[in-house]
Backbone as a chain_set.jsonl record, in Angstrom:
{"seq": "XXXXXXXXXXXXXXXXXXXXXXXXXXXXXXXXXXXXXXXXXXXXXXXXXXXXXXXXXXXXXXXXXXXX", "coords": {"N": [[-6.674, 22.214, 18.17], [-5.446, 21.884, 15.89], [-3.763, 19.665, 15.946], [-5.775, 17.64, 15.604], [-6.717, 18.314, 13.331], [-4.303, 17.233, 11.703], [-4.779, 14.359, 12.109], [-6.933, 14.005, 10.935], [-6.204, 14.298, 8.438], [-4.487, 12.556, 7.65], [-6.018, 10.487, 7.88], [-7.453, 11.008, 5.507], [-5.683, 10.831, 3.57], [-4.663, 8.277, 4.052], [-6.367, 7.097, 2.357], [-5.125, 6.59, -0.286], [-2.899, 4.858, -0.209], [-4.676, 2.593, 0.418], [-6.139, 2.089, -1.965], [-3.835, 1.698, -3.662], [-2.894, -0.74, -2.805], [-5.125, -2.496, -3.314], [-4.917, -2.341, -5.873], [-2.419, -3.344, -6.854], [-2.785, -5.878, -5.555], [-4.681, -6.889, -7.377], [-3.813, -6.728, -9.996], [-1.998, -8.821, -9.782], [-3.534, -10.913, -9.449], [-4.796, -10.898, -11.773], [-2.602, -11.212, -13.649], [-1.765, -13.805, -12.859], [-3.936, -15.462, -13.263], [-4.124, -15.515, -15.913], [-1.49, -16.391, -16.699], [-0.815, -18.95, -14.949], [1.81, -20.449, -14.341], [3.443, -18.571, -13.78], [3.063, -17.505, -11.492], [4.964, -18.164, -9.157], [7.038, -16.616, -9.993], [6.16, -13.786, -10.03], [5.252, -13.334, -7.511], [7.112, -12.42, -5.603], [7.534, -9.936, -6.221], [4.969, -8.873, -6.052], [4.812, -9.152, -3.253], [6.893, -7.22, -2.7], [5.949, -4.963, -3.881], [3.651, -4.302, -2.338], [4.764, -4.14, 0.54], [6.077, -1.898, -0.017], [4.108, -0.039, -0.486], [2.617, 0.027, 2.05], [4.758, 0.875, 3.903], [4.818, 3.702, 2.956], [2.481, 4.23, 3.921], [2.709, 4.061, 6.508], [4.598, 5.824, 7.108], [3.491, 8.301, 6.283], [1.815, 8.098, 8.732], [3.53, 8.305, 10.658], [4.61, 10.888, 10.453], [2.467, 12.373, 10.575], [1.634, 12.332, 13.217], [4.207, 13.666, 14.358], [4.119, 16.117, 13.469], [2.091, 17.081, 15.06]], "CA": [[-7.335, 22.167, 16.89], [-4.403, 21.749, 14.966], [-3.546, 18.26, 16.12], [-6.987, 17.08, 15.2], [-6.594, 18.223, 11.47], [-3.33, 16.414, 11.305], [-5.098, 13.072, 12.219], [-8.03, 13.803, 10.024], [-5.576, 14.722, 7.118], [-3.861, 11.154, 7.734], [-7.341, 9.573, 7.488], [-7.868, 11.146, 4.019], [-4.437, 10.258, 2.719], [-4.69, 6.45, 3.87], [-7.205, 6.421, 0.87], [-4.401, 6.363, -1.383], [-2.221, 3.268, 0.035], [-5.884, 1.381, 0.249], [-6.342, 1.971, -3.283], [-2.561, 1.109, -4.253], [-2.573, -2.103, -2.269], [-5.964, -3.256, -3.919], [-4.628, -2.254, -7.617], [-1.171, -4.319, -6.636], [-3.207, -7.406, -5.943], [-5.7, -6.985, -8.586], [-2.923, -6.764, -11.231], [-1.287, -9.83, -9.703], [-4.289, -11.705, -9.625], [-4.835, -11.048, -13.306], [-1.402, -11.973, -14.318], [-1.691, -15.329, -12.306], [-4.848, -15.915, -13.978], [-3.404, -15.555, -17.359], [-0.358, -17.462, -16.759], [-0.599, -19.707, -13.64], [2.837, -20.822, -14.287], [4.334, -17.373, -13.476], [2.897, -17.118, -9.974], [6.083, -18.132, -8.457], [8.06, -15.81, -10.309], [5.523, -12.64, -9.601], [4.936, -13.255, -6.068], [8.021, -11.558, -4.653], [7.409, -8.416, -6.692], [3.786, -8.652, -5.359], [5.317, -8.628, -1.874], [7.622, -5.996, -2.587], [5.089, -3.471, -4.129], [2.599, -4.344, -0.931], [5.729, -3.643, 1.293], [6.491, -0.223, -0.381], [2.778, 1.077, -0.371], [2.371, 0.134, 3.356], [5.631, 1.753, 4.472], [4.612, 4.829, 2.614], [1.185, 4.64, 4.423], [3.228, 4.246, 8.009], [5.639, 7.062, 6.996], [2.45, 9.325, 6.626], [1.278, 8.244, 10.06], [4.612, 9.109, 11.613], [4.516, 12.483, 10.02], [1.045, 13.197, 11.29], [1.9, 12.505, 14.905], [5.47, 14.456, 14.347], [3.669, 17.541, 13.266], [1.16, 17.761, 15.765]], "C": [[-6.563, 21.634, 15.785], [-4.012, 20.318, 14.875], [-4.786, 17.26, 15.506], [-7.145, 16.997, 13.821], [-5.59, 17.366, 11.073], [-4.006, 14.939, 11.145], [-6.023, 12.906, 11.195], [-7.385, 13.82, 8.581], [-4.641, 13.325, 6.881], [-4.913, 10.408, 7.192], [-7.399, 9.658, 6.208], [-6.57, 10.644, 3.1], [-4.402, 8.792, 3.065], [-5.441, 6.064, 2.837], [-6.173, 6.011, -0.168], [-3.557, 5.031, -1.044], [-3.317, 2.239, -0.228], [-5.971, 1.174, -1.264], [-5.185, 1.309, -3.901], [-2.31, -0.449, -3.862], [-3.607, -3.005, -2.999], [-5.602, -3.38, -5.649], [-3.277, -3.258, -7.759], [-1.792, -5.685, -7.027], [-4.178, -7.876, -6.958], [-4.929, -7.392, -9.773], [-2.144, -8.158, -11.07], [-2.265, -10.924, -10.068], [-4.658, -12.166, -11.079], [-3.802, -11.782, -13.918], [-1.339, -13.352, -13.849], [-2.792, -16.059, -13.242], [-4.756, -16.256, -15.428], [-2.523, -16.563, -17.75], [-0.1, -17.868, -15.379], [0.748, -19.941, -13.344], [3.87, -19.664, -13.73], [4.102, -16.922, -12.197], [4.151, -16.993, -9.162], [7.002, -16.878, -8.634], [7.531, -14.116, -10.052], [5.426, -12.487, -8.051], [5.74, -12.33, -5.309], [7.983, -10.125, -4.984], [5.877, -8.07, -6.3], [4.056, -8.412, -3.913], [6.11, -7.318, -1.51], [6.878, -4.675, -2.682], [3.914, -3.522, -3.031], [3.72, -3.667, 0.242], [5.813, -2.133, 1.209], [5.26, 0.566, -0.047], [2.573, 1.209, 1.228], [3.603, 0.986, 4.44], [5.527, 3.29, 4.008], [3.486, 5.412, 3.413], [1.646, 4.804, 6.203], [3.906, 5.519, 7.95], [4.762, 8.382, 7.308], [1.811, 9.372, 8.071], [2.075, 8.758, 10.971], [4.477, 10.584, 11.486], [3.214, 13.39, 10.498], [1.006, 13.38, 12.777], [3.203, 13.535, 15.167], [4.845, 15.875, 14.468], [2.52, 17.887, 14.027], [1.573, 18.149, 17.207]], "O": [[-7.064, 20.995, 14.861], [-3.937, 19.789, 13.767], [-4.526, 16.174, 14.988], [-7.553, 16.029, 13.179], [-5.842, 16.666, 10.093], [-3.793, 14.339, 10.092], [-6.05, 11.858, 10.55], [-8.026, 13.377, 7.629], [-4.117, 13.191, 5.775], [-4.782, 9.746, 6.163], [-7.408, 8.613, 5.558], [-6.692, 10.117, 1.994], [-4.038, 8.069, 2.138], [-5.348, 4.937, 2.349], [-6.441, 5.056, -0.897], [-3.701, 4.115, -1.854], [-3.113, 1.226, -0.898], [-5.86, 0.034, -1.715], [-5.421, 0.371, -4.662], [-1.628, -1.218, -4.54], [-3.245, -4.131, -3.34], [-5.945, -4.272, -6.426], [-3.157, -3.914, -8.793], [-1.636, -6.387, -8.026], [-4.397, -9.044, -7.279], [-5.326, -8.303, -10.499], [-1.664, -8.663, -12.084], [-1.941, -11.788, -10.884], [-4.792, -13.315, -11.501], [-3.987, -12.793, -14.594], [-0.757, -14.12, -14.615], [-2.538, -17.089, -13.867], [-5.31, -17.217, -15.962], [-2.6, -17.35, -18.693], [0.708, -17.262, -14.675], [1.089, -19.714, -12.183], [4.989, -19.946, -13.304], [4.807, -16.033, -11.72], [4.432, -15.957, -8.56], [7.569, -16.264, -7.731], [8.393, -13.251, -9.896], [5.556, -11.381, -7.527], [5.252, -11.551, -4.491], [8.327, -9.238, -4.203], [5.613, -6.868, -6.25], [3.505, -7.45, -3.378], [6.056, -6.612, -0.504], [6.999, -3.668, -1.986], [3.226, -2.502, -2.999], [3.368, -2.619, 0.783], [5.657, -1.333, 2.131], [5.304, 1.638, 0.557], [2.383, 2.323, 1.715], [3.333, 1.557, 5.496], [6.148, 4.114, 4.68], [3.359, 6.615, 3.64], [1.031, 5.52, 6.993], [3.704, 6.299, 8.88], [5.017, 9.25, 8.143], [1.363, 10.409, 8.559], [1.708, 9.473, 11.904], [4.246, 11.334, 12.435], [3.056, 14.594, 10.697], [0.497, 14.307, 13.407], [3.177, 14.199, 16.204], [5.047, 16.635, 15.415], [1.918, 18.922, 13.74], [0.792, 18.77, 17.928]]}, "num_chains": 1, "name": "protein.A"}
């Protein structure tokens, strides 16, 4: 039963990174819509933020399986 709770906990914890990715892309789309010439400058920051959020989500997945 304990292993099942770890997986359910990770499922609930995955909501945060999903919201984080949505906020990152929404902010980039807004910034690009306001200043289209800055898209090339802000694109690397977009991917860096996306990668950071996804790494934290994968880290949580690994911890969920280690603790079970």
